[in-house]
mmCIF file of C-alpha atoms in Angstrom:
data_model
loop_
_atom_site.group_PDB
_atom_site.id
_atom_site.type_symbol
_atom_site.label_atom_id
_atom_site.label_comp_id
_atom_site.label_asym_id
_atom_site.label_seq_id
_atom_site.Cartn_x
_atom_site.Cartn_y
_atom_site.Cartn_z
ATOM 1 C CA UNK A 1 0.091 -0.027 -0.159
ATOM 2 C CA UNK A 2 2.696 2.289 0.873
ATOM 3 C CA UNK A 3 4.484 1.659 -2.476
ATOM 4 C CA UNK A 4 1.437 2.244 -4.335
ATOM 5 C CA UNK A 5 0.910 5.491 -2.686
ATOM 6 C CA UNK A 6 4.454 6.699 -2.906
ATOM 7 C CA UNK A 7 4.055 5.730 -6.916
ATOM 8 C CA UNK A 8 0.997 7.697 -7.434
ATOM 9 C CA UNK A 9 2.197 10.810 -5.442
ATOM 10 C CA UNK A 10 5.526 10.865 -7.464
ATOM 11 C CA UNK A 11 3.639 10.488 -10.786
ATOM 12 C CA UNK A 12 1.029 12.944 -9.636
ATOM 13 C CA UNK A 13 3.518 15.612 -8.601
ATOM 14 C CA UNK A 14 5.463 15.496 -12.045
ATOM 15 C CA UNK A 15 2.498 15.457 -14.107
ATOM 16 C CA UNK A 16 1.163 18.771 -12.294
ATOM 17 C CA UNK A 17 4.522 20.155 -12.784
ATOM 18 C CA UNK A 18 4.739 19.694 -16.084
ATOM 19 C CA UNK A 19 1.073 20.610 -17.073
ATOM 20 C CA UNK A 20 1.320 23.986 -15.200
ATOM 21 C CA UNK A 21 4.686 25.108 -16.887
ATOM 22 C CA UNK A 22 4.781 27.704 -19.675
ATOM 23 C CA UNK A 23 5.769 25.868 -22.742
ATOM 24 C CA UNK A 24 7.698 28.640 -24.353
ATOM 25 C CA UNK A 25 10.310 28.587 -21.294
ATOM 26 C CA UNK A 26 10.444 25.129 -20.677
ATOM 27 C CA UNK A 27 12.915 24.314 -22.928
ATOM 28 C CA UNK A 28 15.309 27.291 -21.308
ATOM 29 C CA UNK A 29 14.364 26.643 -17.912
ATOM 30 C CA UNK A 30 14.477 22.873 -16.853
ATOM 31 C CA UNK A 31 14.076 23.597 -13.127
ATOM 32 C CA UNK A 32 10.597 24.315 -13.887
ATOM 33 C CA UNK A 33 9.464 20.760 -16.068
ATOM 34 C CA UNK A 34 12.192 18.182 -16.414
ATOM 35 C CA UNK A 35 13.937 19.570 -13.206
ATOM 36 C CA UNK A 36 11.020 17.981 -11.230
ATOM 37 C CA UNK A 37 11.862 14.569 -13.076
ATOM 38 C CA UNK A 38 15.738 14.880 -11.677
ATOM 39 C CA UNK A 39 14.419 15.596 -8.183
ATOM 40 C CA UNK A 40 12.096 12.924 -8.039
ATOM 41 C CA UNK A 41 14.481 10.430 -9.348
ATOM 42 C CA UNK A 42 17.210 11.761 -7.001
ATOM 43 C CA UNK A 43 14.698 10.914 -3.908
ATOM 44 C CA UNK A 44 13.755 7.667 -5.537
ATOM 45 C CA UNK A 45 17.817 6.825 -5.739
ATOM 46 C CA UNK A 46 18.219 7.759 -2.162
ATOM 47 C CA UNK A 47 15.216 5.607 -0.959
ATOM 48 C CA UNK A 48 16.435 2.498 -3.087
ATOM 49 C CA UNK A 49 19.987 2.966 -1.589
ATOM 50 C CA UNK A 50 18.599 3.082 1.960
ATOM 51 C CA UNK A 51 16.198 0.161 1.655
ATOM 52 C CA UNK A 52 18.766 -1.846 -0.323
ATOM 53 C CA UNK A 53 21.566 -1.467 2.456
ATOM 54 C CA UNK A 54 18.947 -2.412 5.066
ATOM 55 C CA UNK A 55 18.114 -5.479 3.216
ATOM 56 C CA UNK A 56 21.948 -6.478 2.982
ATOM 57 C CA UNK A 57 21.838 -6.606 6.658
ATOM 58 C CA UNK A 58 18.370 -7.808 7.561
ATOM 59 C CA UNK A 59 17.277 -10.169 4.578
ATOM 60 C CA UNK A 60 16.915 -13.956 5.272
ATOM 61 C CA UNK A 61 18.067 -15.033 2.007
ATOM 62 C CA UNK A 62 21.160 -14.932 -0.007
ATOM 63 C CA UNK A 63 19.412 -14.018 -3.078
ATOM 64 C CA UNK A 64 17.841 -11.009 -1.737
ATOM 65 C CA UNK A 65 20.970 -9.776 -0.282
ATOM 66 C CA UNK A 66 22.910 -10.175 -3.420
ATOM 67 C CA UNK A 67 20.289 -8.297 -5.579
ATOM 68 C CA UNK A 68 20.183 -5.604 -2.999
ATOM 69 C CA UNK A 69 23.858 -5.254 -3.347
ATOM 70 C CA UNK A 70 23.455 -4.911 -6.994
ATOM 71 C CA UNK A 71 20.510 -2.097 -6.509
ATOM 72 C CA UNK A 72 22.924 -0.243 -4.267
ATOM 73 C CA UNK A 73 25.813 -0.247 -6.595
ATOM 74 C CA UNK A 74 23.436 0.668 -9.403
ATOM 75 C CA UNK A 75 21.425 3.561 -7.785
ATOM 76 C CA UNK A 76 24.483 5.010 -6.257
ATOM 77 C CA UNK A 77 25.880 5.354 -9.898
ATOM 78 C CA UNK A 78 22.654 6.418 -11.399
ATOM 79 C CA UNK A 79 22.214 9.232 -8.535
ATOM 80 C CA UNK A 80 26.002 10.354 -8.863
ATOM 81 C CA UNK A 81 24.721 10.747 -12.761
ATOM 82 C CA UNK A 82 21.664 12.604 -11.381
ATOM 83 C CA UNK A 83 23.589 15.291 -9.131
ATOM 84 C CA UNK A 84 26.190 15.959 -11.908
ATOM 85 C CA UNK A 85 23.675 16.696 -14.130
ATOM 86 C CA UNK A 86 21.546 18.725 -11.570
ATOM 87 C CA UNK A 87 24.704 20.795 -10.735
ATOM 88 C CA UNK A 88 25.491 21.343 -14.416
ATOM 89 C CA UNK A 89 21.775 22.853 -15.188
ATOM 90 C CA UNK A 90 21.749 24.730 -11.856
ATOM 91 C CA UNK A 91 18.872 22.549 -10.651
ATOM 92 C CA UNK A 92 18.611 22.266 -6.615
ATOM 93 C CA UNK A 93 17.998 18.750 -5.412
ATOM 94 C CA UNK A 94 16.254 17.656 -2.241
ATOM 95 C CA UNK A 95 18.537 16.621 0.538
ATOM 96 C CA UNK A 96 16.269 13.673 1.708
ATOM 97 C CA UNK A 97 13.774 11.251 1.026
ATOM 98 C CA UNK A 98 10.098 11.790 1.485
ATOM 99 C CA UNK A 99 7.924 11.236 4.214
ATOM 100 C CA UNK A 100 6.260 8.295 2.376
ATOM 101 C CA UNK A 101 9.694 6.816 1.545
ATOM 102 C CA UNK A 102 10.783 7.180 4.888
ATOM 103 C CA UNK A 103 7.632 5.432 6.331
ATOM 104 C CA UNK A 104 8.308 2.512 3.869
ATOM 105 C CA UNK A 105 11.734 2.113 5.227
ATOM 106 C CA UNK A 106 10.343 2.090 8.864
ATOM 107 C CA UNK A 107 7.727 -0.491 7.853
ATOM 108 C CA UNK A 108 10.498 -2.599 6.058
ATOM 109 C CA UNK A 109 12.895 -2.286 9.219
ATOM 110 C CA UNK A 110 9.696 -3.306 11.688
ATOM 111 C CA UNK A 111 9.921 -6.883 9.940
ATOM 112 C CA UNK A 112 13.451 -7.536 10.342
ATOM 113 C CA UNK A 113 14.413 -10.769 11.847
ATOM 114 C CA UNK A 114 11.372 -12.364 10.608
ATOM 115 C CA UNK A 115 10.513 -14.286 7.282
ATOM 116 C CA UNK A 116 8.110 -11.703 6.382
ATOM 117 C CA UNK A 117 10.995 -9.300 5.596
ATOM 118 C CA UNK A 118 12.172 -10.750 2.170
ATOM 119 C CA UNK A 119 8.613 -10.615 0.846
ATOM 120 C CA UNK A 120 8.184 -7.082 1.929
ATOM 121 C CA UNK A 121 11.336 -5.652 0.420
ATOM 122 C CA UNK A 122 10.763 -7.544 -2.950
ATOM 123 C CA UNK A 123 7.156 -6.118 -2.979
ATOM 124 C CA UNK A 124 8.248 -2.663 -2.133
ATOM 125 C CA UNK A 125 11.074 -2.657 -4.788
ATOM 126 C CA UNK A 126 8.379 -3.965 -7.389
ATOM 127 C CA UNK A 127 6.312 -0.903 -6.737
ATOM 128 C CA UNK A 128 9.103 1.588 -6.707
ATOM 129 C CA UNK A 129 10.728 0.495 -9.771
ATOM 130 C CA UNK A 130 7.278 0.437 -11.697
ATOM 131 C CA UNK A 131 6.839 4.041 -10.619
ATOM 132 C CA UNK A 132 10.201 4.907 -11.655
ATOM 133 C CA UNK A 133 9.950 3.331 -14.982
ATOM 134 C CA UNK A 134 6.612 5.346 -15.389
ATOM 135 C CA UNK A 135 8.482 8.577 -14.618
ATOM 136 C CA UNK A 136 11.118 7.686 -17.062
ATOM 137 C CA UNK A 137 8.439 6.945 -19.948
ATOM 138 C CA UNK A 138 6.900 10.376 -19.437
ATOM 139 C CA UNK A 139 10.002 12.206 -19.373
ATOM 140 C CA UNK A 140 11.168 10.269 -22.700
ATOM 141 C CA UNK A 141 7.673 11.253 -24.057
ATOM 142 C CA UNK A 142 7.279 14.680 -23.064
ATOM 143 C CA UNK A 143 10.615 16.188 -21.660
ATOM 144 C CA UNK A 144 11.882 19.153 -23.090
ATOM 145 C CA UNK A 145 15.197 19.179 -21.673
ATOM 146 C CA UNK A 146 17.521 16.880 -24.020
ATOM 147 C CA UNK A 147 20.113 16.115 -21.400
ATOM 148 C CA UNK A 148 17.697 15.109 -18.834
ATOM 149 C CA UNK A 149 15.873 13.327 -21.540
ATOM 150 C CA UNK A 150 19.070 11.792 -22.517
ATOM 151 C CA UNK A 151 19.589 10.527 -18.849
ATOM 152 C CA UNK A 152 16.348 9.053 -18.754
ATOM 153 C CA UNK A 153 17.042 6.856 -21.488
ATOM 154 C CA UNK A 154 20.130 5.598 -20.166
ATOM 155 C CA UNK A 155 18.767 4.825 -16.869
ATOM 156 C CA UNK A 156 15.507 3.025 -18.396
ATOM 157 C CA UNK A 157 17.408 -0.684 -19.379
ATOM 158 C CA UNK A 158 18.833 -0.524 -15.709
ATOM 159 C CA UNK A 159 15.574 0.097 -13.886
ATOM 160 C CA UNK A 160 13.964 -2.470 -16.220
ATOM 161 C CA UNK A 161 16.557 -4.724 -15.170
ATOM 162 C CA UNK A 162 15.984 -4.409 -11.595
ATOM 163 C CA UNK A 163 12.138 -4.600 -11.915
ATOM 164 C CA UNK A 164 12.929 -8.237 -13.725
ATOM 165 C CA UNK A 165 14.744 -9.252 -10.286
ATOM 166 C CA UNK A 166 11.939 -8.468 -8.071
ATOM 167 C CA UNK A 167 8.570 -8.009 -10.156
ATOM 168 C CA UNK A 168 7.193 -11.352 -9.842
ATOM 169 C CA UNK A 169 7.354 -11.366 -5.806
ATOM 170 C CA UNK A 170 10.076 -13.722 -6.055
ATOM 171 C CA UNK A 171 13.826 -12.855 -6.127
ATOM 172 C CA UNK A 172 15.875 -13.455 -9.168
ATOM 173 C CA UNK A 173 19.477 -13.569 -8.974
ATOM 174 C CA UNK A 174 22.084 -11.849 -10.796
ATOM 175 C CA UNK A 175 22.463 -14.273 -13.441
ATOM 176 C CA UNK A 176 19.074 -16.020 -14.003
ATOM 177 C CA UNK A 177 18.959 -19.800 -15.373
ATOM 178 C CA UNK A 178 18.578 -19.866 -19.148
ATOM 179 C CA UNK A 179 21.257 -17.393 -19.701
ATOM 180 C CA UNK A 180 24.113 -20.135 -20.160
ATOM 181 C CA UNK A 181 27.094 -18.449 -22.503
ATOM 182 C CA UNK A 182 28.086 -21.282 -25.051
ATOM 183 C CA UNK A 183 31.133 -23.394 -24.094
ATOM 184 C CA UNK A 184 30.923 -22.981 -20.323
ATOM 185 C CA UNK A 185 29.533 -26.868 -19.746
ATOM 186 C CA UNK A 186 26.327 -25.259 -18.006
ATOM 187 C CA UNK A 187 28.095 -24.073 -15.082
ATOM 188 C CA UNK A 188 27.095 -20.272 -15.510
ATOM 189 C CA UNK A 189 23.689 -21.729 -15.101
ATOM 190 C CA UNK A 190 24.347 -21.747 -11.435
ATOM 191 C CA UNK A 191 25.864 -18.580 -11.123
ATOM 192 C CA UNK A 192 22.361 -16.793 -10.273
ATOM 193 C CA UNK A 193 21.472 -19.258 -7.752
ATOM 194 C CA UNK A 194 23.036 -17.834 -4.173
ATOM 195 C CA UNK A 195 21.998 -20.603 -2.001
ATOM 196 C CA UNK A 196 23.736 -22.937 -4.479
ATOM 197 C CA UNK A 197 21.447 -25.158 -5.280
ATOM 198 C CA UNK A 198 21.621 -24.438 -8.929
ATOM 199 C CA UNK A 199 25.390 -24.914 -8.652
ATOM 200 C CA UNK A 200 25.091 -28.179 -7.172
ATOM 201 C CA UNK A 201 22.474 -29.499 -9.752
ATOM 202 C CA UNK A 202 24.502 -28.103 -12.566
ATOM 203 C CA UNK A 203 27.746 -30.003 -11.022
ATOM 204 C CA UNK A 204 25.557 -32.978 -10.590
ATOM 205 C CA UNK A 205 24.387 -33.109 -14.190
ATOM 206 C CA UNK A 206 28.036 -32.784 -15.379
ATOM 207 C CA UNK A 207 29.318 -35.267 -13.098
ATOM 208 C CA UNK A 208 26.768 -37.544 -14.012
ATOM 209 C CA UNK A 209 27.241 -37.352 -17.841
ATOM 210 C CA UNK A 210 30.839 -38.188 -17.412
ATOM 211 C CA UNK A 211 29.902 -41.266 -15.354
ATOM 212 C CA UNK A 212 27.516 -42.182 -18.495
ATOM 213 C CA UNK A 213 29.846 -41.466 -20.943
ATOM 214 C CA UNK A 214 32.764 -43.478 -19.074
ATOM 215 C CA UNK A 215 30.244 -46.352 -18.913
ATOM 216 C CA UNK A 216 29.449 -46.265 -22.419
ATOM 217 C CA UNK A 217 33.188 -46.189 -23.290
ATOM 218 C CA UNK A 218 33.682 -49.413 -20.967
ATOM 219 C CA UNK A 219 30.766 -51.117 -22.751
ATOM 220 C CA UNK A 220 32.254 -50.719 -26.142
ATOM 221 C CA UNK A 221 35.636 -51.952 -24.954
ATOM 222 C CA UNK A 222 34.151 -55.047 -23.596
ATOM 223 C CA UNK A 223 32.259 -55.673 -26.777
ATOM 224 C CA UNK A 224 35.323 -55.258 -28.906
ATOM 225 C CA UNK A 225 36.913 -57.686 -26.641
ATOM 226 C CA UNK A 226 34.330 -60.276 -26.519
ATOM 227 C CA UNK A 227 34.046 -60.034 -30.281
ATOM 228 C CA UNK A 228 38.357 -60.316 -30.641
ATOM 229 C CA UNK A 229 38.074 -63.676 -28.354
ATOM 230 C CA UNK A 230 35.031 -65.027 -30.587
ATOM 231 C CA UNK A 231 37.020 -64.757 -33.800
ATOM 232 C CA UNK A 232 40.026 -66.806 -31.835
#
């Protein structure tokens, strides 16, 4: 619920700021329209970094901790780009997260140490990233500042990838099964399984295949030996 409320508030704020700006000056004054996008995304990055750092400490599964680490890394990089662009365009950014984002973090921390923590984090991240994608798409469709719109386009595939990790309510590791590079013997399939289950399975299949191959060679040798003795 908190996630949906935050998403609706963020989209509404950006829509209002865009609709009320004077079109004649929007391209010259990104602080009026496009600046609202940078401010909202900056606060979203701060919230993602905080909640993901919390998950690194309080999540109960290795997959959530791994994905949270990826979110911290990516959102820290993206926010550095946002702050650099805002400085270049002389746009003042908020110093912290919104009240709704702070409450979302408080609700999450209240579940620390329980089995509900991981599912709550995944659900919150899914809602937040869907909201961010909606903001990005709106900026791409109607943004007037070329630099800010270019930054939105660059960030979109990263945010979409993040959503794919959490969007179903189930954690997907950093190297999902099915994306196995050719020539690796299938071992890369286990890279995305933080609990080692997939890796163990892949290793077991490879080991089992080796045993089967060895048994086949041995059977062929026995057949050849039998045929040779029969001729004598």
